[in-house]
Tab-separated table of C-alpha atoms in Angstrom:
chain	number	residue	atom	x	y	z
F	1	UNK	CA	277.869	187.817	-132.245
F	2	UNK	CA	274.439	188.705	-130.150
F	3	UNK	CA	272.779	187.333	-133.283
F	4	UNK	CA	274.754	184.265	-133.246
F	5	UNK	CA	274.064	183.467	-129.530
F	6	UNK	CA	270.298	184.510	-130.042
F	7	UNK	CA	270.169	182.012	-132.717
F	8	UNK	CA	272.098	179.066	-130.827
F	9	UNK	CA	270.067	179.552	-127.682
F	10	UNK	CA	266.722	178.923	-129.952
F	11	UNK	CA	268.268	175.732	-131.193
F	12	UNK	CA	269.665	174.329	-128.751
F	13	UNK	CA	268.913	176.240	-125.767
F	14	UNK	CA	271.229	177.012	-123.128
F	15	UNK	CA	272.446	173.705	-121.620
F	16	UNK	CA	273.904	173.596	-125.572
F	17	UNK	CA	275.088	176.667	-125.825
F	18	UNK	CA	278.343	176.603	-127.115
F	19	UNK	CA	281.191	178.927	-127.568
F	20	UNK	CA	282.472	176.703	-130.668
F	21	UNK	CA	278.866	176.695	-132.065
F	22	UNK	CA	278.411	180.581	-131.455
F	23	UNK	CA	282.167	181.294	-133.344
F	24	UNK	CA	281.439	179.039	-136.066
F	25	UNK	CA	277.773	180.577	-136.742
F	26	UNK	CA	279.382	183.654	-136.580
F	27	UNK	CA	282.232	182.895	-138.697
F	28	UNK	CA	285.043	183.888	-136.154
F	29	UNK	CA	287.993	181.978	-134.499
F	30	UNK	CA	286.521	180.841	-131.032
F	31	UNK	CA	289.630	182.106	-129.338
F	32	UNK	CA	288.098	185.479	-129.919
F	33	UNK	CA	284.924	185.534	-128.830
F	34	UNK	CA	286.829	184.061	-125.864
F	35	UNK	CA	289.173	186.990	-126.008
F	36	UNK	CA	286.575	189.502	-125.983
F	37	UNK	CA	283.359	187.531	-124.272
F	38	UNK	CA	285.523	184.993	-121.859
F	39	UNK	CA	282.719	182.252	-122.304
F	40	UNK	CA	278.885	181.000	-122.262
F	41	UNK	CA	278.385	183.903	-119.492
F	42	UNK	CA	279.816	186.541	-121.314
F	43	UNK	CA	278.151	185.647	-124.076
F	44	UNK	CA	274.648	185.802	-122.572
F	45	UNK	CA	275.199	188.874	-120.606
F	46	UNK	CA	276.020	190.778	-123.434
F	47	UNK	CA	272.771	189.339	-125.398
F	48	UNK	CA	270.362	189.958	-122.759
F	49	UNK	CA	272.364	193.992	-122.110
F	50	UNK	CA	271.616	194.254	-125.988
F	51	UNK	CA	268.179	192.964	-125.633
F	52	UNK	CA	267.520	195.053	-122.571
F	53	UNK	CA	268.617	198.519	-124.524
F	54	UNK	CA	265.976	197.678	-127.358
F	55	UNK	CA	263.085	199.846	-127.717
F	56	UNK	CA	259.523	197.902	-126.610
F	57	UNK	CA	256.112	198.031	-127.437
F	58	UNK	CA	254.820	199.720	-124.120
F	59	UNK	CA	250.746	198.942	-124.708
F	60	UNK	CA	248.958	202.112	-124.699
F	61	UNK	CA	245.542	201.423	-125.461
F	62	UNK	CA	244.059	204.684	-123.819
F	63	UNK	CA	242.817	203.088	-120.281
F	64	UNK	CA	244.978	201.218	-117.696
F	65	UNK	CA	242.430	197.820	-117.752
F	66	UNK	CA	243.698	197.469	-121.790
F	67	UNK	CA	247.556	198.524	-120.999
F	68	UNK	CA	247.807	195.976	-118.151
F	69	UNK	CA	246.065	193.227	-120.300
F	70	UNK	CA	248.007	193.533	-123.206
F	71	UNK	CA	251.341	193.356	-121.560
F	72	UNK	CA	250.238	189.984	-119.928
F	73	UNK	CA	249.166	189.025	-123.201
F	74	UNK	CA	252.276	190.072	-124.364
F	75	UNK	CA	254.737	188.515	-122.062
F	76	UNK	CA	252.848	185.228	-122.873
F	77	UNK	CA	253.183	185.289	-126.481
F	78	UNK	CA	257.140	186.382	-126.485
F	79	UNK	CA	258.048	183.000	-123.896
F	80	UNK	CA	259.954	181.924	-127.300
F	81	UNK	CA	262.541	179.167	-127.124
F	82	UNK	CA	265.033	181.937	-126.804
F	83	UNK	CA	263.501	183.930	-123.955
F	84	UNK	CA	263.078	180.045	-121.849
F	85	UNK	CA	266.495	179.887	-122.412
F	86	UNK	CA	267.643	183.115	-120.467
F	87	UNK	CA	265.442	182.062	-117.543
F	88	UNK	CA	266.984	178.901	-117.443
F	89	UNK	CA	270.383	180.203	-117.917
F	90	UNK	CA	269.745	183.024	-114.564
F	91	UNK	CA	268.737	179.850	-112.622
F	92	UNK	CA	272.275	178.248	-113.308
F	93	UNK	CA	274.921	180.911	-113.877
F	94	UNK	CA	275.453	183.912	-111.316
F	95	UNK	CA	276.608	186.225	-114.263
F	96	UNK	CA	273.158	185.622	-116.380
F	97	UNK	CA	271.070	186.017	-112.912
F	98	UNK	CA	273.223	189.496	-113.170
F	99	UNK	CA	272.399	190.187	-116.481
F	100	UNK	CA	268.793	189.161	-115.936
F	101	UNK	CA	268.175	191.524	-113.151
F	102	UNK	CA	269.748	194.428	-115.478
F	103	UNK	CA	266.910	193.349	-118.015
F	104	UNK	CA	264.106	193.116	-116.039
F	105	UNK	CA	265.219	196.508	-114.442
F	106	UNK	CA	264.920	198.023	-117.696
F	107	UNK	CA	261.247	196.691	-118.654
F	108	UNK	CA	260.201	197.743	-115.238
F	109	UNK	CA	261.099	201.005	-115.657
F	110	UNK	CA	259.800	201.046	-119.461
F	111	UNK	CA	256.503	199.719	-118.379
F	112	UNK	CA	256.146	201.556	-115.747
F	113	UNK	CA	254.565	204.630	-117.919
F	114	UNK	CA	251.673	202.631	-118.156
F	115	UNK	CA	250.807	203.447	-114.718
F	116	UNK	CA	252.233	206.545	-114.267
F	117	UNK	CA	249.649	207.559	-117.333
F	118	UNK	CA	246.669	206.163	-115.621
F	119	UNK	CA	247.649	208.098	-112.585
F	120	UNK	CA	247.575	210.924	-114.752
F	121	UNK	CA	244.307	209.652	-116.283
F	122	UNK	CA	243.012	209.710	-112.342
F	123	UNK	CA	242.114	205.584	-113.474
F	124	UNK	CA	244.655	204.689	-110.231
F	125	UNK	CA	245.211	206.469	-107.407
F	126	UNK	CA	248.698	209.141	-106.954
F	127	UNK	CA	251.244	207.089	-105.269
F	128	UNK	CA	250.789	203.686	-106.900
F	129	UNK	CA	253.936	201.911	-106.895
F	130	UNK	CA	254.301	201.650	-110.494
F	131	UNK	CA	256.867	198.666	-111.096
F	132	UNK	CA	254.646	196.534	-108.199
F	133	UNK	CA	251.631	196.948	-110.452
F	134	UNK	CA	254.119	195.741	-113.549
F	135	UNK	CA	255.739	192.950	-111.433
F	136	UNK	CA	251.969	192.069	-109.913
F	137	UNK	CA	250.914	192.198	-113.668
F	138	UNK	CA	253.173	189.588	-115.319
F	139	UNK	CA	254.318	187.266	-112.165
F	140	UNK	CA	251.448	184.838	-112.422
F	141	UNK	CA	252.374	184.530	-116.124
F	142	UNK	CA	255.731	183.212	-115.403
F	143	UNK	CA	255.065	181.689	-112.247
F	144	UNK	CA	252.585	179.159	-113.951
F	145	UNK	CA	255.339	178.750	-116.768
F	146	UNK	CA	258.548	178.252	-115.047
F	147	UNK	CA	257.507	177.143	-111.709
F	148	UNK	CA	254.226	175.387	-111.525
F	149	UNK	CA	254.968	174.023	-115.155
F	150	UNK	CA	251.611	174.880	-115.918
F	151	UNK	CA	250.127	175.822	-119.252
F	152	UNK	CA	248.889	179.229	-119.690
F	153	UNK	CA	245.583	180.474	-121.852
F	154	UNK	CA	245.143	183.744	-122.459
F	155	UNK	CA	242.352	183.907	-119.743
F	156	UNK	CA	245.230	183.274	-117.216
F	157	UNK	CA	247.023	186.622	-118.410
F	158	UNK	CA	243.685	188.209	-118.557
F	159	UNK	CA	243.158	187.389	-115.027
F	160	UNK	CA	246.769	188.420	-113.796
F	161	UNK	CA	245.860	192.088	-115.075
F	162	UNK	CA	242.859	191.597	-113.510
F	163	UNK	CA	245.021	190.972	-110.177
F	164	UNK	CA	247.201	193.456	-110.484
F	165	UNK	CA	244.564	196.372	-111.703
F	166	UNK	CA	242.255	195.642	-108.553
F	167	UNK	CA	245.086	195.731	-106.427
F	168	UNK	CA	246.353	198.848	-107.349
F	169	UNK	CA	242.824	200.127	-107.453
F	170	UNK	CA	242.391	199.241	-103.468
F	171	UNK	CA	245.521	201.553	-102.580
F	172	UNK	CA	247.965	197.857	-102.075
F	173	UNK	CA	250.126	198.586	-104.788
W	1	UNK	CA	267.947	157.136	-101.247
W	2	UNK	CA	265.884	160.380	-101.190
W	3	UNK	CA	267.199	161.588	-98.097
W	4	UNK	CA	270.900	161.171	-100.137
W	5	UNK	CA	269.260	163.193	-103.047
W	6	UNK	CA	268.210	165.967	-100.909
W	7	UNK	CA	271.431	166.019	-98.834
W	8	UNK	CA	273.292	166.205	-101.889
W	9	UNK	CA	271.238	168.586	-103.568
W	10	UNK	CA	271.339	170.908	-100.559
W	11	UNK	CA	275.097	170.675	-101.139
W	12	UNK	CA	275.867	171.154	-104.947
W	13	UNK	CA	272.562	171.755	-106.457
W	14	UNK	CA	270.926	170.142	-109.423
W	15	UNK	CA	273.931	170.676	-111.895
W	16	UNK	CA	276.149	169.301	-109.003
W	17	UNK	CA	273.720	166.291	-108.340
W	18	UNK	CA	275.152	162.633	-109.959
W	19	UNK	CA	273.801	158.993	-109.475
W	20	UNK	CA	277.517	158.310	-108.247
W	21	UNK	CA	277.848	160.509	-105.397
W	22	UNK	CA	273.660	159.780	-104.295
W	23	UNK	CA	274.674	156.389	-104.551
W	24	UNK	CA	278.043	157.202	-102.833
W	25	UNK	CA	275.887	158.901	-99.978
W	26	UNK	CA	273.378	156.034	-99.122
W	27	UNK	CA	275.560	153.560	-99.322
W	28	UNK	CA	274.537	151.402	-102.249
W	29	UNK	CA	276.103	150.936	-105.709
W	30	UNK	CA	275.640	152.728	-108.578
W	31	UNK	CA	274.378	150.329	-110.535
W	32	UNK	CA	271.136	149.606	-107.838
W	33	UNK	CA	270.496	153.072	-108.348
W	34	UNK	CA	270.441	153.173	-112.434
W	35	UNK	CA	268.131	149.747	-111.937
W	36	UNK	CA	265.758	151.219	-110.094
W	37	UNK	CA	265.466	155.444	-110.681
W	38	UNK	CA	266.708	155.482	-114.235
W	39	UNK	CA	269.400	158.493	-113.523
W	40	UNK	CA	269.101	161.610	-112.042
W	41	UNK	CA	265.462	162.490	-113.162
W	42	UNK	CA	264.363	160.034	-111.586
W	43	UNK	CA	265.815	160.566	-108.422
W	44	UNK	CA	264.398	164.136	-108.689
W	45	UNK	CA	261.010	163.027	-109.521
W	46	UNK	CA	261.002	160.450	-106.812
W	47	UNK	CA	262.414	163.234	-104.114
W	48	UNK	CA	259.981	166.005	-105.605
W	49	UNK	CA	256.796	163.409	-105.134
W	50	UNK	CA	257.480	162.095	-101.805
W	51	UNK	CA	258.065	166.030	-101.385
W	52	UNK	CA	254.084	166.443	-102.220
W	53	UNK	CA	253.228	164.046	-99.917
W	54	UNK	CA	254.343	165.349	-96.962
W	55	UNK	CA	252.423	167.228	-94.748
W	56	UNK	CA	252.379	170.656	-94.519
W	57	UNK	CA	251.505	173.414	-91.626
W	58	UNK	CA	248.342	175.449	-94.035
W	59	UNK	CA	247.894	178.392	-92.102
W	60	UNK	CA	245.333	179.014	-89.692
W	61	UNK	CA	245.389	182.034	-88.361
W	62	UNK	CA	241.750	183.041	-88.239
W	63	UNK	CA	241.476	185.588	-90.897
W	64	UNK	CA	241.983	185.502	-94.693
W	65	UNK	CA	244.602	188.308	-94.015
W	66	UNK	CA	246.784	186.722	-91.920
W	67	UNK	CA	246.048	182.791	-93.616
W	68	UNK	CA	247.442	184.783	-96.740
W	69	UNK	CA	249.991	186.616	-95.870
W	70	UNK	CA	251.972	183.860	-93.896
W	71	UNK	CA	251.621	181.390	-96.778
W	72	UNK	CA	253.362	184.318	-98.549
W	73	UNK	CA	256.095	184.119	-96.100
W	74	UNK	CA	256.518	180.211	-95.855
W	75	UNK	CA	257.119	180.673	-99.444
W	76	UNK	CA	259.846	183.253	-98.998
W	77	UNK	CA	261.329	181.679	-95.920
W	78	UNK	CA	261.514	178.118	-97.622
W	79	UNK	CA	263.736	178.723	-100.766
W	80	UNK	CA	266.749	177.403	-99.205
W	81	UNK	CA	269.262	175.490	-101.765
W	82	UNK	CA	267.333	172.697	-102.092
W	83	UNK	CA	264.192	174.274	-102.933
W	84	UNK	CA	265.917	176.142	-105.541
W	85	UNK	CA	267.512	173.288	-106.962
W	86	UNK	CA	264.251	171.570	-107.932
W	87	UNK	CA	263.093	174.814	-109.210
W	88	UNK	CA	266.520	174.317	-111.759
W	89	UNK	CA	265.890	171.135	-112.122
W	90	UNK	CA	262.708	171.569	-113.448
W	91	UNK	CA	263.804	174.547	-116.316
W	92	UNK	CA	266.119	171.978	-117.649
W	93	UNK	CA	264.771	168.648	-117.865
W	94	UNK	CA	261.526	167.211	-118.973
W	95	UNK	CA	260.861	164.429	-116.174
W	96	UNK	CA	261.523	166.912	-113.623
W	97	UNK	CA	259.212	169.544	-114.745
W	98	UNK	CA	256.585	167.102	-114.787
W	99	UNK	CA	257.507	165.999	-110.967
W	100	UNK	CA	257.345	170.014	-110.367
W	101	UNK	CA	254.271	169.993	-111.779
W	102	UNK	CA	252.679	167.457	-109.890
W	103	UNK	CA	254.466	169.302	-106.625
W	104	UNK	CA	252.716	172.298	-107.088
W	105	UNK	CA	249.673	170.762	-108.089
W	106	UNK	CA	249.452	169.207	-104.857
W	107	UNK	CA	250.736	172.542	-102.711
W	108	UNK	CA	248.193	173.957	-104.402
W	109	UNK	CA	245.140	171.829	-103.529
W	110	UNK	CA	246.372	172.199	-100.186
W	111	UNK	CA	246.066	175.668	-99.131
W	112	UNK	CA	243.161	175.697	-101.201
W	113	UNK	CA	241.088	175.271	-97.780
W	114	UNK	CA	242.536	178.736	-96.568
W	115	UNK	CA	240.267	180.423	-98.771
W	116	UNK	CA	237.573	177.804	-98.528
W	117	UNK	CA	237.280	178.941	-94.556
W	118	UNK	CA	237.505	182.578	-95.823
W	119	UNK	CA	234.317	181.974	-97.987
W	120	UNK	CA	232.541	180.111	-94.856
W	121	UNK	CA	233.046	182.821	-92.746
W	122	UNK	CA	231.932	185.553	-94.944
W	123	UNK	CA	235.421	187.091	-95.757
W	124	UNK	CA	235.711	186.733	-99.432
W	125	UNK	CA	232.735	186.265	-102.210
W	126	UNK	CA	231.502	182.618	-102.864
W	127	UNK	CA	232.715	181.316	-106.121
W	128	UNK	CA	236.680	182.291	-105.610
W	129	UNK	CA	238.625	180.287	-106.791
W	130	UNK	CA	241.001	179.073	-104.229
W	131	UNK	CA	243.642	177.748	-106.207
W	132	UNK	CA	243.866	181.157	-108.169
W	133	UNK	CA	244.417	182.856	-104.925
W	134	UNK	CA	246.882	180.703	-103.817
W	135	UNK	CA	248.539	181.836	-107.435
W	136	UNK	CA	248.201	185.114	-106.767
W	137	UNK	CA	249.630	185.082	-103.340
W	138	UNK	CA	253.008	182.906	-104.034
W	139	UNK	CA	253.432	184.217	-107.764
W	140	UNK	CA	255.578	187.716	-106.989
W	141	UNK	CA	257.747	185.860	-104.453
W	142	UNK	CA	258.329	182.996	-107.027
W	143	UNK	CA	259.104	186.239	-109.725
W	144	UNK	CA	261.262	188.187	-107.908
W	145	UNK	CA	263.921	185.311	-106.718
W	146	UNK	CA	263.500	183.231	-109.757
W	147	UNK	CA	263.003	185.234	-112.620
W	148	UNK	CA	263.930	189.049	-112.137
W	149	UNK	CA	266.790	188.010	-109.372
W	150	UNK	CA	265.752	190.205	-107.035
W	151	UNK	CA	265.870	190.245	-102.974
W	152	UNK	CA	262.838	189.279	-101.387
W	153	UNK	CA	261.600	191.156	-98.212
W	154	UNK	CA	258.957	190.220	-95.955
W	155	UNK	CA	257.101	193.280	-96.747
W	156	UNK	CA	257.782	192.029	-100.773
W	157	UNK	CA	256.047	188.567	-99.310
W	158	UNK	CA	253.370	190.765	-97.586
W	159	UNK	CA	252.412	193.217	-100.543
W	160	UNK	CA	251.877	189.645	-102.614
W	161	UNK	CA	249.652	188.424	-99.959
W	162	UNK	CA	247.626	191.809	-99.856
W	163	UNK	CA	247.500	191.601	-103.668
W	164	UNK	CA	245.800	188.222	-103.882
W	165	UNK	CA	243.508	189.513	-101.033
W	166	UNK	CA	242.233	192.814	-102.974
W	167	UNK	CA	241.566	190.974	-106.383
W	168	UNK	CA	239.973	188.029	-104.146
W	169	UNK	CA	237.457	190.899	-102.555
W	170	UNK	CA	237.171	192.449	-105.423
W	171	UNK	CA	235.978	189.491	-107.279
W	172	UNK	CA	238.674	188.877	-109.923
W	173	UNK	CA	239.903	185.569	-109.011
C-alpha cells in the first residue's frame, strides 16, 4: 500500500491523492484500505512512519565541512515530486504535520552523528547542539523552496553548510 | 475586497477560502469578483502583493545583534492564521507561489538595510550579502513551524538570529 501512495503522491501529488486511486493501484477493495488506513491521512502517516524507519545515507566524508555540505546537497537533490508532496500535505492536514514531525525527528537524530563525530574529531567544540547544527544546516534549503519560492543552486546549499559550520564553530550552536 | 480575503482567510484558511463567501463578505456579487480576480488565486495574489507593499517596522536597534535577532522574532511572533495560510496557499497553487515569491522578494530587500548599517558602522565585513543574512536569520523559524512542525521559542528565534550573525562575521554569507 506505502508503494501505492508513494506512487500516487508523485503523480498527482497530494491535493489528488486518492483513496480510490491508491486501492485500485494497489489492487484492493477501497473499503479496506479504509478499514485498515481510515483515509488520505492514514494513508500518508503510515508512508512517511515507513519512510522515516528507512536506513539513510548519513555523509561521512572524514571532516565535518564535507558531512555538512553533502547533506545540503543532499536534501536538495531528494525535493522529488513525492517529498513536495508531504510538505504540502503537513501544511493542510494535522495528522501528516504529526507524521512529519515523527520524520524529521528521526533524520535529526540520524544526522546528528555527523556532529557528534566531529566533536570527537575536536573539528567542533564539546557541547554543540547537534540537531541545531542539522536543522541550521538544511533550513535555508527548504526555506528558499517552500517559502520564498525561490530556486536553489547548489552554491545555496553550499552556503547553508557554510552557515551552519561557522556557527557551530563560534560556540552558537 | 482584500480586507474580505484576509478576514476570511484568518477564519478558515486557504482550503476554507471561496470567491462566494469573499464576495459574501464585501458585499458584492460573485460574479464582480470572477470578472475582475479570476478566482481564488487571484484574490491571493492580489492580498499577498498589496501585502509587500505595506510598510514595515525594519529594526533599528543600534547593533547588528539586536537588528537581527528581533527580525527573528517578528518572524516568529507574526505567523498567525493568516500568515500561515498564504504560506499553504503557496505549496499548492502556482499563481500563489509566484505572489509568495514576489512577497518575500520584497521582505527581503527590505531588511536588507539592517545589515547595510551593520557594514557602515564596522560590525560585519564589507561585501555581505544582506539578503543572505536576512535568509539565514528567518530560515530556522520558517523550518521549524512549517516544515518539521515543531514549537518555536523565542530562544529558537534567537539561536537563528545568532546563527546568521556568526556566519555573517565569519565571512560566509
Amino acid at each position: 500500500m506505502r508503494q501505492a501512495t508513494l506512487a500516487e503522491l508523485a503523480e498527482h501529488g497530494y491535493q489528488g491523492l486518492t483513496v480510490e486511486n491508491v486501492a485500485a493501484r494497489s489492487g484492493v477493495h477501497k473499503t479496506t484500505v479504509y478499514r485498515r488506513w481510515t483515509g488520505v491521512e492514514g494513508l500518508i502517516a503510515d508512508a512517511l512512519e515507513l519512510a522515516a524507519e528507512e536506513p539513510w545515507p548519513v555523509p561521512d566524508t572524514g571532516t565535518i565541512e564535507g558531512d555538512l555540505r553533502e547533506l545540503a546537497r543532499m536534501v536538495r537533490r531528494g525535493m522529488d515530486p513525492t517529498a513536495t508532496a508531504f510538505v504540502a500535505a503537513g501544511m493542510q492536514d494535522e495528522a501528516a504535520a504529526r507524521a512529519l514531525n515523527g520524520f524529521y525527528t528521526a533524520r535529526h537524530a540520524q544526522s546528528a552523528v555527523i556532529v557528534r563525530r566531529a566533536v570527537e574529531r575536536g573539528e567542533l567544540p564539546a557541547g554543540t547542539d547537534a540537531e541545531e547544527v542539522v536543522r541550521a544546516t538544511v533550513a535555508p534549503v527548504y526555506y528558499r523552496l517552500f517559502i520564498a519560492h525561490e530556486r536553489v543552486e547548489e552554491k545555496d546549499a553550499d552556503r547553508a553548510a557554510a552557515t551552519a559550520l561557522a556557527a557551530a564553530r563560534a560556540g552558537v550552536l
